[in-house]
Short mmCIF file of C-alpha atoms and ligand atoms in Angstrom, two decimals:
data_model
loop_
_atom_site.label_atom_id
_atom_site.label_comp_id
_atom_site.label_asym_id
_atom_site.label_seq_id
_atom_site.Cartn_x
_atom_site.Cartn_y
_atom_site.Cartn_z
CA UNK A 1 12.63 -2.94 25.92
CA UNK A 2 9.15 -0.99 25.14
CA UNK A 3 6.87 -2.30 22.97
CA UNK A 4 7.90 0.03 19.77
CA UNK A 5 11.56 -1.35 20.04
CA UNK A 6 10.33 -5.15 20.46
CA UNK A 7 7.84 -4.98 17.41
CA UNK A 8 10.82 -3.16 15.70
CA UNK A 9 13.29 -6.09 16.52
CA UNK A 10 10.27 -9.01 16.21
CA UNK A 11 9.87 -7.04 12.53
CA UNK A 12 13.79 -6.95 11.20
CA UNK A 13 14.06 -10.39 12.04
CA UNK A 14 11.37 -11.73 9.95
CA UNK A 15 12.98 -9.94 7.25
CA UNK A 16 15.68 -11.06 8.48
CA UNK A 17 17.33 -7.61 8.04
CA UNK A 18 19.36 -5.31 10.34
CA UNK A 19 17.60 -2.73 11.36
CA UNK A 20 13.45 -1.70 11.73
CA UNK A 21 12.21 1.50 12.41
CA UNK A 22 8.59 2.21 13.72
CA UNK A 23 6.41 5.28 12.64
CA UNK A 24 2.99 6.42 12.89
CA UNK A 25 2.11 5.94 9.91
CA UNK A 26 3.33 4.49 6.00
CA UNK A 27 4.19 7.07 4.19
CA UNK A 28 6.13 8.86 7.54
CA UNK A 29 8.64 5.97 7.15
CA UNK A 30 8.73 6.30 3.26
CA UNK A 31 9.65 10.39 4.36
CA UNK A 32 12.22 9.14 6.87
CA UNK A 33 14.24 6.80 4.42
CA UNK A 34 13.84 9.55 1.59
CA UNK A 35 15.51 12.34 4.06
CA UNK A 36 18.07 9.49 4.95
CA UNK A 37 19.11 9.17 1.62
CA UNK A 38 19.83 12.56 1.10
CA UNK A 39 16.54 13.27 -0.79
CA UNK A 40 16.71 17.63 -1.56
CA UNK A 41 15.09 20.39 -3.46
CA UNK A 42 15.68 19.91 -7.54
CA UNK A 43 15.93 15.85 -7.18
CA UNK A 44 13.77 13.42 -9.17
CA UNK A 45 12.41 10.19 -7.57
CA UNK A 46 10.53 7.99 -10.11
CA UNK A 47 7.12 5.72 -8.60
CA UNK A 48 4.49 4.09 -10.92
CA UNK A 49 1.71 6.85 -12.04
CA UNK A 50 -0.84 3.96 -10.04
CA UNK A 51 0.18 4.82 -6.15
CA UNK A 52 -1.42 6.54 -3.52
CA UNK A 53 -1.35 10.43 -3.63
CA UNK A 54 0.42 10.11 0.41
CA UNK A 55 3.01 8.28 -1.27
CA UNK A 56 3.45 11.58 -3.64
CA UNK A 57 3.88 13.87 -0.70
CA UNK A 58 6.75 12.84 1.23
CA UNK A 59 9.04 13.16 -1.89
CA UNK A 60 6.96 16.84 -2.64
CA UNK A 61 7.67 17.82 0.97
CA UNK A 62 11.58 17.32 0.69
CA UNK A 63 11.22 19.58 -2.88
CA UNK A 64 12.08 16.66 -5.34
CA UNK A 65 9.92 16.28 -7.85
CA UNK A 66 7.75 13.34 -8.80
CA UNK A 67 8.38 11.18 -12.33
CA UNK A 68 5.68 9.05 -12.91
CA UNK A 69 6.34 5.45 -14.81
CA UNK A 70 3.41 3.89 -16.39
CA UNK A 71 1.84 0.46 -15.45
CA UNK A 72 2.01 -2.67 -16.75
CA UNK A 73 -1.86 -3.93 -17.30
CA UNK A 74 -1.61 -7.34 -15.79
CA UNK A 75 0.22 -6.81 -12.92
CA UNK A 76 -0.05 -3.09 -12.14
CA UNK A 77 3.27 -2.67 -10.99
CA UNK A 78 5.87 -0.17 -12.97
CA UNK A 79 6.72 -1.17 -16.09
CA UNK A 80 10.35 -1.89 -16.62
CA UNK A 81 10.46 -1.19 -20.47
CA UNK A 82 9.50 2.73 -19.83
CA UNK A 83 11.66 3.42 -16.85
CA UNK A 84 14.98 3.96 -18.28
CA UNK A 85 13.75 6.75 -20.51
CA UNK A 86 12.17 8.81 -17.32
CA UNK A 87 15.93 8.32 -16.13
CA UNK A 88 17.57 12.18 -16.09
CA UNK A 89 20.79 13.18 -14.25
CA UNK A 90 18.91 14.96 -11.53
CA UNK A 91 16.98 10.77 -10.34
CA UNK A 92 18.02 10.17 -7.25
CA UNK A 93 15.33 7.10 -6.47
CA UNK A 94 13.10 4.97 -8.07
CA UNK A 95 10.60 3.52 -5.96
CA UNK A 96 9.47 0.26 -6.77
CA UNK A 97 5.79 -0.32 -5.45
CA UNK A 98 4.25 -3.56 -5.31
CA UNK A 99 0.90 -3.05 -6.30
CA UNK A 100 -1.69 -5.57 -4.55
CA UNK A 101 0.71 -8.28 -3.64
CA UNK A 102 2.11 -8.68 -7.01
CA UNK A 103 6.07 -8.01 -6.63
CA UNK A 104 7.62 -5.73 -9.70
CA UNK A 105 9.92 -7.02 -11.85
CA UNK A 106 13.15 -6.83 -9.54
CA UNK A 107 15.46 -8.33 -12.22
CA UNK A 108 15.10 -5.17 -14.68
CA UNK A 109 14.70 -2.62 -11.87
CA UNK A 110 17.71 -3.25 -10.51
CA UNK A 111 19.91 -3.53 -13.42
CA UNK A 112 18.82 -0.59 -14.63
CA UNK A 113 19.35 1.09 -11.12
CA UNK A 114 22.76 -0.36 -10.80
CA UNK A 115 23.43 0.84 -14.87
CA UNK A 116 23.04 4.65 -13.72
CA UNK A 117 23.96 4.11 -9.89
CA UNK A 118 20.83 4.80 -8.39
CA UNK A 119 19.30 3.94 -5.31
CA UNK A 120 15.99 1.97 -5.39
CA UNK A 121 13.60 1.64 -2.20
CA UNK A 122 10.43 -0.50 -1.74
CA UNK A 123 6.77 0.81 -1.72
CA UNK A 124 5.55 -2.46 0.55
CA UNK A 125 2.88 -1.02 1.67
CA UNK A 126 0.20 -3.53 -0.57
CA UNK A 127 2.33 -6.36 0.04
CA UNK A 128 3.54 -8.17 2.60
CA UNK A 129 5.34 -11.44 2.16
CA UNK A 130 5.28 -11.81 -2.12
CA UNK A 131 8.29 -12.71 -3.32
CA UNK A 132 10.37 -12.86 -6.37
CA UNK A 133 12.84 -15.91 -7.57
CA UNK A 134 12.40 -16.88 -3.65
CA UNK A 135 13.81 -13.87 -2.45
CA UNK A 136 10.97 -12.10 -0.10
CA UNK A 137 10.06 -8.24 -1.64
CA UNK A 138 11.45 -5.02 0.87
CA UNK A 139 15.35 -6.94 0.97
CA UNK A 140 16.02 -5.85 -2.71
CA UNK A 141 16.14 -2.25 -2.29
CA UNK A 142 18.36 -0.20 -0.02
CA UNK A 143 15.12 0.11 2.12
CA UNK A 144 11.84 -0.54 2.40
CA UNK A 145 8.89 0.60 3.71
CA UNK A 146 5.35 -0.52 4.94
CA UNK A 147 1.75 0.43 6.14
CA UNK A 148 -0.37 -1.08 8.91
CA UNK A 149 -3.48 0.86 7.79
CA UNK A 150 -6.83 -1.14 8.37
CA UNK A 151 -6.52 -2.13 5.29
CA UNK A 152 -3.23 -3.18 4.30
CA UNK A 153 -1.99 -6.90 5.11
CA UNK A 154 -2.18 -6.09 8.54
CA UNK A 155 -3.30 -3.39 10.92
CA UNK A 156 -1.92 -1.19 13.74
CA UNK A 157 -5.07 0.73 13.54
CA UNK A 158 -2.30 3.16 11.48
CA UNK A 159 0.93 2.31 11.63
CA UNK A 160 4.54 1.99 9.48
CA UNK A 161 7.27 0.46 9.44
CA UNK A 162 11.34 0.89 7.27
CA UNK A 163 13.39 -1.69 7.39
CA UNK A 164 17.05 -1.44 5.86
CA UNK A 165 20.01 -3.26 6.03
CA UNK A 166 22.46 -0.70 5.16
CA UNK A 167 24.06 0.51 8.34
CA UNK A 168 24.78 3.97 7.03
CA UNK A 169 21.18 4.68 5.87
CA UNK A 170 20.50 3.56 9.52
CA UNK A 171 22.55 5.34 11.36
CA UNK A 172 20.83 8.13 9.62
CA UNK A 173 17.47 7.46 10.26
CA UNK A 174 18.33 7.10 13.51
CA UNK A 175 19.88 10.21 13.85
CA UNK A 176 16.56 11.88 12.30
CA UNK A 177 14.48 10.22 14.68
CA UNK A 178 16.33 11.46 18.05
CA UNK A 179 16.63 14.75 16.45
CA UNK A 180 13.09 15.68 14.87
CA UNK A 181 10.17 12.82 15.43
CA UNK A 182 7.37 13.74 17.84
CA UNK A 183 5.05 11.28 19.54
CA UNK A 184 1.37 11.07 18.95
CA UNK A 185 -0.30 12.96 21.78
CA UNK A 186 -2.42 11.20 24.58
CA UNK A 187 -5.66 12.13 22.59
CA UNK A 188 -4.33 10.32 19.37
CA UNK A 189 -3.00 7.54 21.64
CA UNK A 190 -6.56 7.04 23.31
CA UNK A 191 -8.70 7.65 19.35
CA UNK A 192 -6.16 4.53 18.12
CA UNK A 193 -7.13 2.72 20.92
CA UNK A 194 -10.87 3.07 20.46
CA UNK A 195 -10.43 2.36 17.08
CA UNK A 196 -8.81 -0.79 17.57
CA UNK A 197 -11.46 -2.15 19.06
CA UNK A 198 -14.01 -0.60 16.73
CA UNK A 199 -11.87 -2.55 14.02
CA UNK A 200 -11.68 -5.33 15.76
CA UNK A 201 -15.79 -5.50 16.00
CA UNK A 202 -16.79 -4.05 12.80
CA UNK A 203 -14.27 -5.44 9.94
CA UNK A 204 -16.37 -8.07 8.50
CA UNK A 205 -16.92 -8.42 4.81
CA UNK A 206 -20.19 -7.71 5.39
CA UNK A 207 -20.07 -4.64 7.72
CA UNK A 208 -16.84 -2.98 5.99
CA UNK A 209 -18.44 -0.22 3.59
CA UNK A 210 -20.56 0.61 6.69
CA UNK A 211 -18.08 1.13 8.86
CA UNK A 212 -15.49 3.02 6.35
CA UNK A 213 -18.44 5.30 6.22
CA UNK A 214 -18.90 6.05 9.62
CA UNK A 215 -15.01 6.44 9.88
CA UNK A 216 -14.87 8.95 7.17
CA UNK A 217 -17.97 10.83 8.70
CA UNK A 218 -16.43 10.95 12.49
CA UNK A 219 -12.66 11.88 10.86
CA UNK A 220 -14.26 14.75 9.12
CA UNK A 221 -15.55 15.71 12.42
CA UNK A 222 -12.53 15.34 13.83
CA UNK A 223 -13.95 12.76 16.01
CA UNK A 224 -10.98 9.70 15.00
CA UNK A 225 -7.26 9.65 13.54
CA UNK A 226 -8.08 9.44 10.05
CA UNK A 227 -5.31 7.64 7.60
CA UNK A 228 -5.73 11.56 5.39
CA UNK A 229 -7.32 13.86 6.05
CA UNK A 230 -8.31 16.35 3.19
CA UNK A 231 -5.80 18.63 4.06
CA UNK A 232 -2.90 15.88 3.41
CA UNK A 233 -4.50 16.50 -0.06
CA UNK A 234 -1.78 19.05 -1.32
CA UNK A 235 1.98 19.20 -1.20
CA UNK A 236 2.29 21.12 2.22
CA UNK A 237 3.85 19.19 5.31
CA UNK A 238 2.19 19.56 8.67
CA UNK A 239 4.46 20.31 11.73
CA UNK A 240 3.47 17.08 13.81
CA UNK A 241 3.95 14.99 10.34
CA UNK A 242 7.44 12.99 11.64
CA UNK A 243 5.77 11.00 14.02
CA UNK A 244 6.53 8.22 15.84
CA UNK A 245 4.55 4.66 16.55
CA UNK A 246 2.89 4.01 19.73
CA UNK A 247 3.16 1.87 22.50
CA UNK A 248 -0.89 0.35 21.91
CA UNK A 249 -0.15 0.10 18.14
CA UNK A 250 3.25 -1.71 18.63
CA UNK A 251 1.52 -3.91 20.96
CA UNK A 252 -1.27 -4.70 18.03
CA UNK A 253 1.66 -4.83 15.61
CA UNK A 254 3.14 -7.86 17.87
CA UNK A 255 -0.05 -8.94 18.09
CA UNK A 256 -0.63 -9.44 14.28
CA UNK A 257 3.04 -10.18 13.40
CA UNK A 258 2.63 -13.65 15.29
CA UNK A 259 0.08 -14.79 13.51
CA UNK A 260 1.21 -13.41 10.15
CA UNK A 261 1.88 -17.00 8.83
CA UNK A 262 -1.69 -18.12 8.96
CA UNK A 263 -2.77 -14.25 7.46
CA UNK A 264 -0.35 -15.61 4.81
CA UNK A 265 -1.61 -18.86 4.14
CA UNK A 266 -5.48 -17.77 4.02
CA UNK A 267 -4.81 -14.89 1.60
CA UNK A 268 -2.99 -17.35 -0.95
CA UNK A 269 -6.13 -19.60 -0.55
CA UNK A 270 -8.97 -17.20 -0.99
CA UNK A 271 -7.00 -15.76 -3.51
CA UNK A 272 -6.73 -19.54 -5.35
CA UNK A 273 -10.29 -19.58 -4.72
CA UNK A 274 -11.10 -16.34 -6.55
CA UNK A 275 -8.96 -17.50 -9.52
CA UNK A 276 -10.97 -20.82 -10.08
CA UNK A 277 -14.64 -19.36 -9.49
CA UNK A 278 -13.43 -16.42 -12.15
CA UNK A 279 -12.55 -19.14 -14.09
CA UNK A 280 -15.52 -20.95 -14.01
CA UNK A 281 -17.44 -18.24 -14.96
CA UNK A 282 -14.93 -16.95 -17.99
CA UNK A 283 -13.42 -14.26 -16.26
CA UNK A 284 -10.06 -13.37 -16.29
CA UNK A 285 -7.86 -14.24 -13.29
CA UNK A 286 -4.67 -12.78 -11.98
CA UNK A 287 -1.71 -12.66 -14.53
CA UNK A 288 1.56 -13.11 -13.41
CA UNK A 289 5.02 -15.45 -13.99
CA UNK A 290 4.32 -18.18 -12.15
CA UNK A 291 7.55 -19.56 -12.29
CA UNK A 292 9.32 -16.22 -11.13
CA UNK A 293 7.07 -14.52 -8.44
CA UNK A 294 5.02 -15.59 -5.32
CA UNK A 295 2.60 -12.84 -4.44
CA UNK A 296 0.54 -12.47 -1.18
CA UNK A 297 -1.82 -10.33 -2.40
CA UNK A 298 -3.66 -7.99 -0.28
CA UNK A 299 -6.78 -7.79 -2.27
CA UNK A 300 -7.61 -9.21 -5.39
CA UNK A 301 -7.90 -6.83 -8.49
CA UNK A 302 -10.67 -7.73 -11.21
CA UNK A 303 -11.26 -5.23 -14.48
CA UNK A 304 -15.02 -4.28 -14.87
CA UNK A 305 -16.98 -2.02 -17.33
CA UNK A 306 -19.22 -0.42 -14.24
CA UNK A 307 -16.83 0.03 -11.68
CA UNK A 308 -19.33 3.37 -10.18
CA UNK A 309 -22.23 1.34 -10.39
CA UNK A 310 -20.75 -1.62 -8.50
CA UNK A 311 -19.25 0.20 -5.90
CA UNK A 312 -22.74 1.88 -5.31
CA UNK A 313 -24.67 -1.69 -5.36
CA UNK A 314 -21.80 -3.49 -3.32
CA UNK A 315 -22.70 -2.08 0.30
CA UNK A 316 -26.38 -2.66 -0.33
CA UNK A 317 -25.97 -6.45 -1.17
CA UNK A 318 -23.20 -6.98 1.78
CA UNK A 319 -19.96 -7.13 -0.52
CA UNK A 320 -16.76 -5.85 0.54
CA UNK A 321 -15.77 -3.85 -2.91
CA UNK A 322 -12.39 -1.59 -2.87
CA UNK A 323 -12.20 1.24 -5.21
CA UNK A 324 -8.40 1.65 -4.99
CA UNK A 325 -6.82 3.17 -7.03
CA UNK A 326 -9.73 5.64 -8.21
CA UNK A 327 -7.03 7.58 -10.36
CA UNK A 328 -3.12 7.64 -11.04
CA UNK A 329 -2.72 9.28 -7.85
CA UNK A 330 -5.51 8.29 -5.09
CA UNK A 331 -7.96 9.50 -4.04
CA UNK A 332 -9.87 11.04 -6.68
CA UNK A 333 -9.70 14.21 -4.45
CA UNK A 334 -6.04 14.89 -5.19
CA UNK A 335 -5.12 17.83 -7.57
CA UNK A 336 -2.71 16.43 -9.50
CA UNK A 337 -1.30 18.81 -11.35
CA UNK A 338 0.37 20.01 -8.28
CA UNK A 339 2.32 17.18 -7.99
CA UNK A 340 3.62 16.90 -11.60
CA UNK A 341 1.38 14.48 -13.16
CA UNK A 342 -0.16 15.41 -16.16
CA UNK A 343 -3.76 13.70 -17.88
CA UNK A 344 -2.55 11.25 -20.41
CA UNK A 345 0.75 10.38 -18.65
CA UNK A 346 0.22 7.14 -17.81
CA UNK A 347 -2.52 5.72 -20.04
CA UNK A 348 -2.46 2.27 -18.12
CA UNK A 349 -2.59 3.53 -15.29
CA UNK A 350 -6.05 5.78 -16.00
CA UNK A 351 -7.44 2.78 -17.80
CA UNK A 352 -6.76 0.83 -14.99
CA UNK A 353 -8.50 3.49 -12.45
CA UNK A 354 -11.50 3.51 -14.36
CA UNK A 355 -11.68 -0.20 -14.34
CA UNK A 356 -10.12 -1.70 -11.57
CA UNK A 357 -12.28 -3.53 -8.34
CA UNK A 358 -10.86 -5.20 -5.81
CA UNK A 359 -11.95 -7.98 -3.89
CA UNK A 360 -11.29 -8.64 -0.05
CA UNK A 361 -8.69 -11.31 1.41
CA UNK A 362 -8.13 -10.24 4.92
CA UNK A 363 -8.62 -13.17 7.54
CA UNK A 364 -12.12 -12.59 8.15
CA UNK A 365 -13.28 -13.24 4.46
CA UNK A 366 -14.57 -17.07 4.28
CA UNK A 367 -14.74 -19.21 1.54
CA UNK A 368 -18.68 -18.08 1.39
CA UNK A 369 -17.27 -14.84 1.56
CA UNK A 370 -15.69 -15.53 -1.78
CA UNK A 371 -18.15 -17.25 -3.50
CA UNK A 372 -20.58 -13.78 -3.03
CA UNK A 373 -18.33 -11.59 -3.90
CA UNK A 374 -18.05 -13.82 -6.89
CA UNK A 375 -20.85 -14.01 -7.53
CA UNK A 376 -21.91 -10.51 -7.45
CA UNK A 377 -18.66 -9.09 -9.68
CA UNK A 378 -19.76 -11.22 -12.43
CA UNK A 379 -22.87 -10.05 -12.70
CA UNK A 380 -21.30 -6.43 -14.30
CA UNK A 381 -19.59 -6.84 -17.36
CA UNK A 382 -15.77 -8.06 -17.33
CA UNK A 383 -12.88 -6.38 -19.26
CA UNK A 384 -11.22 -8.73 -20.97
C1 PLP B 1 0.94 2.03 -2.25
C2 PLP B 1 0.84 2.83 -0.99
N1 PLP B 1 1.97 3.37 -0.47
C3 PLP B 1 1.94 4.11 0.66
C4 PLP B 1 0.77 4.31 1.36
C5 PLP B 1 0.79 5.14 2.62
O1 PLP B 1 0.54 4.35 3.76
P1 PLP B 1 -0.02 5.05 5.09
O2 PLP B 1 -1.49 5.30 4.89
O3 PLP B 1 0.25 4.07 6.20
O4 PLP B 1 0.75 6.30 5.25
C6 PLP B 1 -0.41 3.79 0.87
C7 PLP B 1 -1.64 4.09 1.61
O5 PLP B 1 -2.70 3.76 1.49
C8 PLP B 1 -0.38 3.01 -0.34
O6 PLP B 1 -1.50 2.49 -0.85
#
């Protein structure tokens, strides 16, 4: 077997689901189970109005349209109570997207899925190993889907994955792939490779916003594989999009998936750690139903009233700050009234872009790590 089909069989089975299907990146798999399901022209799929735009074009570039849900505030994720009434003859999906680790609320998704007969698929690309009344998030749905970004849980350098267990859906991804995906050429293959390493040097709390600048410099120069590039900014699909997942980033993939345990582990600890130094210091921590869900989060999320002016100050003092999401449908580039959404659609969701920090968790952020980041956050003012 190649690397790509041993990641993708090393990857089902810790899901313990039947079938795994490697892509270059996230949102190509998301495209891939869409098309499966039979996604066309004049269907609805409903995501939370809080997701990245990329996650936005796949369902644009199959000509469904986008229905946006609005958030709930403490956990981000789609709330439940406003879904059924975005619920028209012409949905076809709802995607449930579990925003920073914190898994949606299954229970109500589901029954109202099942209530219409709808199918629902998981966004896991923020979350990898949460789960709900024990039950780990991506085997709810009739898929699910994932990113290995450099900043998601873990990294391929890019990377995706689906996962389903439903042999039919599988048989017609599988059928998409042999028909239509194209491999990354040998000049993508040798930019992930050098960026691997880059990653692999650079990715310290302390370096990050340093690096991410560099990378966005040298992909506007066309110099590395970006994750988007601005022209991924509108609703039109490239020809090379359906891509596949290469040997060097299945290999990486491998790599991380072995020690995913101990990535596990330290993100519920630093993330324990955030919630009693906020705590200390009156801050809110992170909100959830203890007694229902288990989330791994991939970074944590903390409401402030300067969110511009910390994100300018964190690089300067060495903090690792993320901005995402800037708006309802990141990045802040995105024109959104090309893909259906509407100022004032989702108030949570736009309070929650103005507002929303979040704070790294990856493996290399130490307990001192922590206790700066801390530190500096609660010197801005807190939303409470
Ligand atoms: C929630 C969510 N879904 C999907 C994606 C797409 O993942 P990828 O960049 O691997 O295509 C992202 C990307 O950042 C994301 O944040």
């Amino acid at each position: 077997m190649n690397n790509v089909a041993i990641f993708e069989t090393h990857f089902a089975n810790w899901f313990k689901t039947s079938n795994a299907f490697a892509f270059w990146k996230g949102r190509v798999a998301m495209y891939a189970i869409l098309k499966a399901c039979g996604v066309k022209d004049g269907d609805e799929v409903i995501l939370p109005g809080y997701t990245c735009v990329m996650d936005v074009n796949p369902i644009k570039y199959l000509g469904a349209k986008p229905v946006y849900v609005d958030i709930e505030p403490s956990t981000f994720n789609m709330n439940p109570a406003l879904l059924e009434s975005k619920i028209t003859p012409k949905t076809k999906i709802i995607v449930a997207q579990h925003t920073y680790g914190y898994p949606c609320d299954m229970d109500a998704i589901m029954a109202i899925a099942a209530k219409r007969d709808i199918t629902v698929i998981e966004d896991c690309c923020l979350s990898f190993g949460s789960t709900y009344k024990g039950k780990t998030v991506g085997t709810f749905g009739k898929a699910a889907y994932f990113s290995f970004q450099w900043n998601k849980p873990f990294t391929t350098g890019l990377g995706g994955m689906a996962i389903t267990n439903d042999a039919d859906l599988a048989e017609k991804v599988k059928g998409l792939c042999d028909s239509d995906l194209c491999m990354p050429s040998a000049k993508e293959v040798a930019m992930i490779a050098a960026q691997l390493s880059v990653y692999r040097m650079f990715i310290y709390p302390r370096t990050t916003a340093l690096a991410q600048n560099i990378f966005r410099y040298l992909t506007k120069k066309g110099a590395v594989v970006g994750s988007s590039s601005t022209a991924e900014y509108n609703p039109q699909m490239a020809a090379d999009f359906f891509k596949g997942m290469s040997s060097i980033q299945a290999r990486s993939g491998l790599r991380q998936l072995a020690k995913v345990e101990s990535n596990i582990a330290h993100r519920r600890q630093m993330a324990e750690l955030y919630d009693t130094l906020l705590e200390q210091k009156g801050w809110p921590t992170r909100q959830y139903d203890k007694s229902v869900m288990d989330p791994v989060m991939v970074r944590y999320p903390v409401r402030i009233k300067e969110k511009a002016k910390a994100l300018e100050e964190a690089a300067a003092a060495g903090v690792e700050l993320g901005s995402w999401f800037e708006c309802p449908l990141h990045p802040i580039e995105t024109p959104m009234e090309v893909y259906d959404y509407k100022l004032g659609m989702c108030p949570e969701a736009e309070k929650a872009s103005q507002e929303v920090v979040n704070l790294p968790l990856h493996p290399r952020v130490s307990e001192k790590t922590v206790r700066k980041t801390v530190n500096f956050i609660t010197g801005f003012t807190k939303v409470s």
